[in-house]
mmCIF file of C-alpha atoms in Angstrom:
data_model
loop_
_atom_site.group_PDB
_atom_site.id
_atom_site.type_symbol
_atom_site.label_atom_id
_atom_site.label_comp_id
_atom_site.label_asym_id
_atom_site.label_seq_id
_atom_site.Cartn_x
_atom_site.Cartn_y
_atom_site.Cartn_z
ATOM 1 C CA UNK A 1 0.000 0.000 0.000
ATOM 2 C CA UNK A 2 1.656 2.926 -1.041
ATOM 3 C CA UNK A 3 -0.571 5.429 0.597
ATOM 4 C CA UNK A 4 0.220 3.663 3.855
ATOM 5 C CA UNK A 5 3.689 3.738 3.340
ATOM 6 C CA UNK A 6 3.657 7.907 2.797
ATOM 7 C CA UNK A 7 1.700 7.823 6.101
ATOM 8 C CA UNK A 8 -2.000 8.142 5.689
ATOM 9 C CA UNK A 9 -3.774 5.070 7.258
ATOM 10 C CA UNK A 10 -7.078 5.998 5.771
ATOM 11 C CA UNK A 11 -6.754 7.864 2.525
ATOM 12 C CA UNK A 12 -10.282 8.627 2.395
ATOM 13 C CA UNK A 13 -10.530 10.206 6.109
ATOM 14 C CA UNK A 14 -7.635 12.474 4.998
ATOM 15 C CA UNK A 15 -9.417 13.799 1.312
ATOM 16 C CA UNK A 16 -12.489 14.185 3.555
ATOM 17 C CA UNK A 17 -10.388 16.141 6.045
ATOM 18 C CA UNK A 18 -9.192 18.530 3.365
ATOM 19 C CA UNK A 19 -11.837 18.656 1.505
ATOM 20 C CA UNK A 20 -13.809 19.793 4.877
ATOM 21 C CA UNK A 21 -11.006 22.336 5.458
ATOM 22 C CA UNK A 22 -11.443 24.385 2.340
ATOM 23 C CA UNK A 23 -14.735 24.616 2.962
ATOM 24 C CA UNK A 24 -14.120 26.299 6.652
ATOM 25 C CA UNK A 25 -11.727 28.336 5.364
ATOM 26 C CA UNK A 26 -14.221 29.929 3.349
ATOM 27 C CA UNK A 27 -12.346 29.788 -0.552
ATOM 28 C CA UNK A 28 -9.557 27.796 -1.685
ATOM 29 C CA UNK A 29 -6.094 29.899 -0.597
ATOM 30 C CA UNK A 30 -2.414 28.982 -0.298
ATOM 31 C CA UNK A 31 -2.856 29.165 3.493
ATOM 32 C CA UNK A 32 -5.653 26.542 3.770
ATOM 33 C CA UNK A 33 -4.262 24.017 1.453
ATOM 34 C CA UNK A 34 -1.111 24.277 3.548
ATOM 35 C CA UNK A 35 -3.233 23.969 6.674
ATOM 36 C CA UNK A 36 -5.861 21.162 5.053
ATOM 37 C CA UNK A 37 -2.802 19.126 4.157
ATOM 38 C CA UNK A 38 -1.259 19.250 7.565
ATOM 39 C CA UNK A 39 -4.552 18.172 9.326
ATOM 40 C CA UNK A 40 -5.253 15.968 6.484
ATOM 41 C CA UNK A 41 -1.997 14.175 7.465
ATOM 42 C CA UNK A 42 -2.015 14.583 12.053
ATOM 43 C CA UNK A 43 -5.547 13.922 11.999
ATOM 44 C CA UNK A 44 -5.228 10.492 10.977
ATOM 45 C CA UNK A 45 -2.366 9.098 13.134
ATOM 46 C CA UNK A 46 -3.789 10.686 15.759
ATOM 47 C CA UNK A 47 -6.941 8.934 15.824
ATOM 48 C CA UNK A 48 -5.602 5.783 14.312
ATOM 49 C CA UNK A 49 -6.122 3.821 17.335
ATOM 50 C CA UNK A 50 -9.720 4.578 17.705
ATOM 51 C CA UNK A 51 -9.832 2.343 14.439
ATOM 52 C CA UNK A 52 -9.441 -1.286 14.968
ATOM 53 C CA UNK A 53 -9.899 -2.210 11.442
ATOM 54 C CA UNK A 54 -10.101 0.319 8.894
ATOM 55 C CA UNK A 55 -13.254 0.903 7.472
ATOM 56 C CA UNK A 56 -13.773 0.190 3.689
ATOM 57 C CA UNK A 57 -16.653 0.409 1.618
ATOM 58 C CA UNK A 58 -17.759 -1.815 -1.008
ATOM 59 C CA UNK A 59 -20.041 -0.088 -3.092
ATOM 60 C CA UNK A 60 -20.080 3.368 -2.499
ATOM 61 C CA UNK A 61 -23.011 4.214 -4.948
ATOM 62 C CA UNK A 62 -25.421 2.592 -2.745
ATOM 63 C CA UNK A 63 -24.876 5.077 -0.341
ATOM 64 C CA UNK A 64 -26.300 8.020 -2.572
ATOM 65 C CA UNK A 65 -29.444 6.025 -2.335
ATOM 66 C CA UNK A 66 -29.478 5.625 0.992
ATOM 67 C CA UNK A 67 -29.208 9.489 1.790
ATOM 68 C CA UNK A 68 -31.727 9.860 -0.560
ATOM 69 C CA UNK A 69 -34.140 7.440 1.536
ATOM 70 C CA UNK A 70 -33.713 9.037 4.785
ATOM 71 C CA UNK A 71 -33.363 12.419 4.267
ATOM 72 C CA UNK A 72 -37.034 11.210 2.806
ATOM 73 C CA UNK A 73 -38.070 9.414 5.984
ATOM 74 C CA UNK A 74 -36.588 12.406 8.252
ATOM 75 C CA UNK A 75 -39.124 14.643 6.377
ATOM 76 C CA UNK A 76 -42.014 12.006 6.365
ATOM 77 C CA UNK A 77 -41.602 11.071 9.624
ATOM 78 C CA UNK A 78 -41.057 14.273 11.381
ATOM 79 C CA UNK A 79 -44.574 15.611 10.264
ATOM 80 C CA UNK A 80 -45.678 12.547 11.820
ATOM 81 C CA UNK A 81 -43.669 13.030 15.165
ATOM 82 C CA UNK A 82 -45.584 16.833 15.119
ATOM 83 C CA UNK A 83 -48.405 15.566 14.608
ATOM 84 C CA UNK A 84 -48.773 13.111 17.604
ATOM 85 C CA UNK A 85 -47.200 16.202 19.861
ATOM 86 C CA UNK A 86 -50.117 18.163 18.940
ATOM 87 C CA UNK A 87 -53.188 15.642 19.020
ATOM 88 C CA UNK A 88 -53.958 15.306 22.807
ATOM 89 C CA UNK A 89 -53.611 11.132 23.221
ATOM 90 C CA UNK A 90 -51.107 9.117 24.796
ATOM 91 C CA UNK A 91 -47.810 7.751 22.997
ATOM 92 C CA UNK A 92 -48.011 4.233 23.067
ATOM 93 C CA UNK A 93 -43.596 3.943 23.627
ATOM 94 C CA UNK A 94 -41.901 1.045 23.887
ATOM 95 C CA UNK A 95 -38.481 -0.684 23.850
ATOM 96 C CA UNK A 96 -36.990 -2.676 20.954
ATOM 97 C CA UNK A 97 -34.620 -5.305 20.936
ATOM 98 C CA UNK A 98 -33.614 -5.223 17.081
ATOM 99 C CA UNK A 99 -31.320 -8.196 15.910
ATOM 100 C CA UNK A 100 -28.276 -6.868 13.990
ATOM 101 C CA UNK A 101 -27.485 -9.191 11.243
ATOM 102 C CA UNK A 102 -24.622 -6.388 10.308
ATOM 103 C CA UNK A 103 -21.061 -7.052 11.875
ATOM 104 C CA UNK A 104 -18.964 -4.107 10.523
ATOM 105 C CA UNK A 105 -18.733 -1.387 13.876
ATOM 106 C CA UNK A 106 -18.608 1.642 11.185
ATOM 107 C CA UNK A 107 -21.924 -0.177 9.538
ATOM 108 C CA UNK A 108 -23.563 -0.175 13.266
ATOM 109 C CA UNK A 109 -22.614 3.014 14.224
ATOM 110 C CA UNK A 110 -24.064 4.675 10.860
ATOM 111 C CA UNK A 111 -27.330 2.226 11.526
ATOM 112 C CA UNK A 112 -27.657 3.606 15.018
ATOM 113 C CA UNK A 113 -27.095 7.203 13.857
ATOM 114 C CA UNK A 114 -29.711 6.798 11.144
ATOM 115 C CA UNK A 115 -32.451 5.212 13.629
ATOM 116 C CA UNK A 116 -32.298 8.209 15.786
ATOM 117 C CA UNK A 117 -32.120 11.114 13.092
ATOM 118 C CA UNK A 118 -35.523 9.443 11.778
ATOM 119 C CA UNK A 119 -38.112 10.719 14.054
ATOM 120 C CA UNK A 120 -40.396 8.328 16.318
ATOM 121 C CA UNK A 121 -37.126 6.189 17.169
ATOM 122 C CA UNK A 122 -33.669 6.760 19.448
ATOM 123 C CA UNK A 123 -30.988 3.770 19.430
ATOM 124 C CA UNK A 124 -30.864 3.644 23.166
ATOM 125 C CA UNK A 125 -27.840 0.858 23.182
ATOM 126 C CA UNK A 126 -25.767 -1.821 22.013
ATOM 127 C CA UNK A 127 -25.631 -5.139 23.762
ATOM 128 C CA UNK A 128 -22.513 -5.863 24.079
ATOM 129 C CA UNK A 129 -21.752 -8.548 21.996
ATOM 130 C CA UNK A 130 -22.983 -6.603 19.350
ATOM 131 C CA UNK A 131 -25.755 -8.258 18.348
ATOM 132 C CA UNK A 132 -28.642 -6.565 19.487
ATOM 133 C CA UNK A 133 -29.707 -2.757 19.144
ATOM 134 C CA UNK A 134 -31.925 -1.321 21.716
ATOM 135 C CA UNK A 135 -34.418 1.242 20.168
ATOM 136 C CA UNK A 136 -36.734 3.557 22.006
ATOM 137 C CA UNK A 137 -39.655 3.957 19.994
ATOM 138 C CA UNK A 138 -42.090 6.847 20.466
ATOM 139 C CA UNK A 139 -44.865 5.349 18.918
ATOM 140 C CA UNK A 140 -45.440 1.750 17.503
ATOM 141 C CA UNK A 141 -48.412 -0.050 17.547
ATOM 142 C CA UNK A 142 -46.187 -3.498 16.054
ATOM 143 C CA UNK A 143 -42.451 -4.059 16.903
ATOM 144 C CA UNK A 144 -42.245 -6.721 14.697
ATOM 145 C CA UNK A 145 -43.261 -4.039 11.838
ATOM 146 C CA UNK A 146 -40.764 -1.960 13.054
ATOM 147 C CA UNK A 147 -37.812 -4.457 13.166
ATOM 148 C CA UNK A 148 -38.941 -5.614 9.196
ATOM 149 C CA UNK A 149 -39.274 -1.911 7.921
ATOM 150 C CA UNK A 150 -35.831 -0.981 9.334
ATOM 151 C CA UNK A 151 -34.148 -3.777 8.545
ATOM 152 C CA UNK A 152 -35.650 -3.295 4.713
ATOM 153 C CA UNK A 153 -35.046 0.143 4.668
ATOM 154 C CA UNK A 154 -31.970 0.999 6.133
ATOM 155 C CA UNK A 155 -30.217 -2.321 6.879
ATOM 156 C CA UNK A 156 -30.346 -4.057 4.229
ATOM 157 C CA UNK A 157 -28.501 -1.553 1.848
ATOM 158 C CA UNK A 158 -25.890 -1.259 4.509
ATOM 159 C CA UNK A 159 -25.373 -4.621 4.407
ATOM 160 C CA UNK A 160 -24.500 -4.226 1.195
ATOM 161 C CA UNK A 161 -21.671 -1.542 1.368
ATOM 162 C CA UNK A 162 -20.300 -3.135 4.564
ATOM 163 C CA UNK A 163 -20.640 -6.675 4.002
ATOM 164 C CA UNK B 1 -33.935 41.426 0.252
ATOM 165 C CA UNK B 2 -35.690 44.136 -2.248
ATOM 166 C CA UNK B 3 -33.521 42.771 -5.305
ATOM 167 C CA UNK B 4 -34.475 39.449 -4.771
ATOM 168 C CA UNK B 5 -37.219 37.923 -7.042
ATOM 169 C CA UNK B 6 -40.581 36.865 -5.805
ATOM 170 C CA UNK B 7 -40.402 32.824 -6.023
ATOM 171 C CA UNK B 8 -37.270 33.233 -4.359
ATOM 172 C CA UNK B 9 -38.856 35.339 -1.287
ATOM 173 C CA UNK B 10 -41.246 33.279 -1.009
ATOM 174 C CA UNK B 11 -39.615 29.439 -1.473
ATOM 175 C CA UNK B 12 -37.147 31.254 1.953
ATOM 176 C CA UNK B 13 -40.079 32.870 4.105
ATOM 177 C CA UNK B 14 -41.649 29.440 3.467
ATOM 178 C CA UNK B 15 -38.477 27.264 4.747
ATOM 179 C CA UNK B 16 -38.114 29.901 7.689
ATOM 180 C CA UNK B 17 -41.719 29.752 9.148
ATOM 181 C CA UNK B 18 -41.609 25.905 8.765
ATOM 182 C CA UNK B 19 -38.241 25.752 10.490
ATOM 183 C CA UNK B 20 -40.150 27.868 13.093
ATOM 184 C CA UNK B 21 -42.556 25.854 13.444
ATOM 185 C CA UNK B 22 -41.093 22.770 13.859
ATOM 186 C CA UNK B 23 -38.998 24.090 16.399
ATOM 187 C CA UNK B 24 -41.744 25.233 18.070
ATOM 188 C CA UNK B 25 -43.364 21.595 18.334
ATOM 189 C CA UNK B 26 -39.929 20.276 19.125
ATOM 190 C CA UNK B 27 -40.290 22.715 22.803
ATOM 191 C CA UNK B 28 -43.900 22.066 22.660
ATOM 192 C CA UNK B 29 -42.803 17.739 23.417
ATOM 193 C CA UNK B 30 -40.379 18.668 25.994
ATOM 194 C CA UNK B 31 -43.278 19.681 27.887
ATOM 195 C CA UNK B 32 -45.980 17.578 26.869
ATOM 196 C CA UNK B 33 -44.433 14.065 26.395
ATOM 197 C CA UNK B 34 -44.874 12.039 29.548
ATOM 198 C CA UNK B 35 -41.356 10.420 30.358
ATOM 199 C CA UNK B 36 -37.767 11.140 29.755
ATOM 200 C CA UNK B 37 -37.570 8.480 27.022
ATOM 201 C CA UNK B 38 -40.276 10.067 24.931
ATOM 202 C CA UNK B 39 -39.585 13.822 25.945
ATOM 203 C CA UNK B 40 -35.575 12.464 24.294
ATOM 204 C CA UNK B 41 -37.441 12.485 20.865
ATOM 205 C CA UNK B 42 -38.551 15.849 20.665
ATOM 206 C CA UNK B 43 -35.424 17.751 20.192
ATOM 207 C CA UNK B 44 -32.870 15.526 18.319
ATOM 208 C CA UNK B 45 -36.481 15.990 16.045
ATOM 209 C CA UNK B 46 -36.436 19.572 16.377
ATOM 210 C CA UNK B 47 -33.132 19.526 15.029
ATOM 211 C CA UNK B 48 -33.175 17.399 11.706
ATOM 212 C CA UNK B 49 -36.117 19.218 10.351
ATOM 213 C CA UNK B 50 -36.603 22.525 12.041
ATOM 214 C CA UNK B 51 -32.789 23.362 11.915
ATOM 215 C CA UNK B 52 -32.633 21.716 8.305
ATOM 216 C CA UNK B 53 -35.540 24.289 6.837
ATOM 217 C CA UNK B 54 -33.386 27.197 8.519
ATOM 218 C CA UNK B 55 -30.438 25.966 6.718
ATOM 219 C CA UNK B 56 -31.507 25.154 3.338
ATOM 220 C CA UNK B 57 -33.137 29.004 3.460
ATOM 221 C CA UNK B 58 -30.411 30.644 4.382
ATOM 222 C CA UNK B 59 -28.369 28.864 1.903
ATOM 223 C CA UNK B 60 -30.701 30.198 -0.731
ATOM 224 C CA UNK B 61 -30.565 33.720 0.678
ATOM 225 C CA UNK B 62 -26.992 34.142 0.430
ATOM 226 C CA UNK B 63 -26.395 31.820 -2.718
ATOM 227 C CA UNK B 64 -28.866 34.310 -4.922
ATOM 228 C CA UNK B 65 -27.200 37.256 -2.747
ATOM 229 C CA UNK B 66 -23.804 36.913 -3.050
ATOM 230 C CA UNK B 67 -23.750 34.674 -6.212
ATOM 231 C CA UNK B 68 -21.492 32.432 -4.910
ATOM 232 C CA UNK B 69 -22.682 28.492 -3.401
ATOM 233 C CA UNK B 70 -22.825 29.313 0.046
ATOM 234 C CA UNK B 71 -20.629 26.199 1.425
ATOM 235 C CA UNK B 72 -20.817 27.102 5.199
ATOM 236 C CA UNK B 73 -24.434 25.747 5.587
ATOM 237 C CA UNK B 74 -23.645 22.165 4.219
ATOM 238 C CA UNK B 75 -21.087 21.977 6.794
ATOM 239 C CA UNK B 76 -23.593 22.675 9.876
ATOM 240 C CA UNK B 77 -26.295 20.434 8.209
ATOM 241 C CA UNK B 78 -23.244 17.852 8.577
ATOM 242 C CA UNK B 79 -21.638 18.372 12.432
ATOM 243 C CA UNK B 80 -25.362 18.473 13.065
ATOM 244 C CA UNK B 81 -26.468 15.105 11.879
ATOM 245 C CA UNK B 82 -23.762 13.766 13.351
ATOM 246 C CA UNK B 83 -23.501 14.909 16.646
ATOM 247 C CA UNK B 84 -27.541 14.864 17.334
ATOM 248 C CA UNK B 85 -27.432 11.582 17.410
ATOM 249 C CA UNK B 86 -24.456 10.582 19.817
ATOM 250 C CA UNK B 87 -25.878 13.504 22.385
ATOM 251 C CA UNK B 88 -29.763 11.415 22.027
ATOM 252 C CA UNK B 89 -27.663 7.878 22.481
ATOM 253 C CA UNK B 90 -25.504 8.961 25.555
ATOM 254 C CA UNK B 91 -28.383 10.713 27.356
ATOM 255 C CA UNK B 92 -30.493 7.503 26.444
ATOM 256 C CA UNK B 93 -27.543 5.241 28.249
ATOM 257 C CA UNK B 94 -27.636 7.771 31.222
ATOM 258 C CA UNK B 95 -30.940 7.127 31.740
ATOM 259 C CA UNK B 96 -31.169 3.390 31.866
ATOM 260 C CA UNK B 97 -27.887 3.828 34.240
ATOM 261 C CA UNK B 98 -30.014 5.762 36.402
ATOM 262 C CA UNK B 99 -33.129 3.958 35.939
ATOM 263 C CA UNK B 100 -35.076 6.479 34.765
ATOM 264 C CA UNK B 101 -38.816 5.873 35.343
ATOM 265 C CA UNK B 102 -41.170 5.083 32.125
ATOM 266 C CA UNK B 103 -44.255 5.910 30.975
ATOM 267 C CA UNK B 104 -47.329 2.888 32.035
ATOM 268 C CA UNK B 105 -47.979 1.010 29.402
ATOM 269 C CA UNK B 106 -44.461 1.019 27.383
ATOM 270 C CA UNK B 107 -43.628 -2.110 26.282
ATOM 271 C CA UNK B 108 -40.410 -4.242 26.219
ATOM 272 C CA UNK B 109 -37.851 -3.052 29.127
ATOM 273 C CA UNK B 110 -34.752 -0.823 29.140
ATOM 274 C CA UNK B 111 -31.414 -3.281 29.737
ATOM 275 C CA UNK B 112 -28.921 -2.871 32.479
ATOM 276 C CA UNK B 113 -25.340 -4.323 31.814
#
């Protein structure tokens, strides 16, 4: 691996570290390519122990897609969310156990994240052997319909990148 | 924003009052969502959508204003989406640590390791 060798563990982090950096700086300047490159290179070896493995997707298309889909269930789902604040009944809550059948940590964490940006739902926690995902759900009438239309919609193409 | 046309005006007034508003009714289920577990939802809500209409206007304003792709906005849309959720998980864990009461009639049970 040559980009290993010139000391950048995870190529990718460090483009999306520069690429972040110009965009702070406000405009492309000597001064913040200087600067992007230097974080672009400490950023990585600094944090390089936080990564166990380093992450690696397979099909990086399918994630356009997925951004797609929940920026579309954020929307959906919030007007729900508003409207059960404002109608005066009870939420019926309740605690999920939802069976991971993804094994990547990077693929978990970006699950998790996704369950509690969509309104209605919170990942509460992780068991920890990683194979179960506790969710706080705001209102459900069915867990089992909630475990399938997660795992259809927001597993399954993250299966796909990670696994 | 006098040299700004019409559509424009009114595609930004529209994304601001709906930001408002679902800010609003993010503060509205901090008070009127019965336990700590429910009253969690309301503002990592608040957030995505409220915050997200406030951001897409105001990248509008100043991209017709200045003529340039305001960048800046993309960036907060970003750190916010991915810090909302870590804040909702680790005051989620802090409250089954603590035992936090729920509602009657949830279902299923928070863990304890």
């Amino acid at each position: 691996m040559t980009a290993e060798r010139l000391g950048f563990p995870q190529p990718w982090l460090s483009v999306a570290l520069f690429i972040v950096w110009q965009f702070l700086a406000d405009g492309v300047t000597g001064a913040s390519v200087v600067m992007g490159l230097i974080l672009a290179i400490v950023i990585p070896l600094i944090t390089r122990q936080f990564w166990p493995d380093s992450p690696h997707m397979k099909k990086p298309w399918v994630l356009a897609r997925y951004l797609v889909v929940v920026l579309y269930d954020i929307v959906v789902a919030s007007v729900t969310v508003t409207i059960l604040i404002l109608s005066p009944r009870q939420p019926r809550s309740a605690f999920v156990s939802y069976p991971l059948k993804l094994e990547h940590p990077l693929g978990i964490t970006i699950l998790a994240s996704t369950i509690s940006l969509t309104p209605g739902t919170v990942s509460a926690d992780v068991s920890d052997d990683g194979t179960l995902l506790l969710i706080h759900a705001l209102d459900v009438d069915d867990d089992a319909e909630l475990i399938r239309s997660i795992h259809q919609r927001y597993e399954k193409p993250l299966l796909e990148m990670f696994q | 924003m006098e040299n700004l046309p019409f559509v424009a005006e009114l595609v930004i007034s529209f994304l601001l009052v709906s930001g408002g508003f679902f800010s609003l009714v993010g503060a509205l289920g901090l008070t009127r969502l019965p336990d700590f577990y429910a009253r969690l939802h309301g503002p990592t809500k608040a957030t995505t959508l409220g915050v997200g209409s406030v951001v897409i206007a105001s990248m509008v304003y100043f991209t017709l204003k200045t003529g340039e792709v305001a960048i800046a906005e993309v960036l907060i849309t970003l750190f916010l989406f991915l810090t909302a959720p870590v804040s909702a998980n680790i005051l989620a864990k802090a409250a089954m640590h603590q035992q936090v009461d729920c509602m009657k009639g949830t279902r299923g049970q928070p863990w304890s390791q």
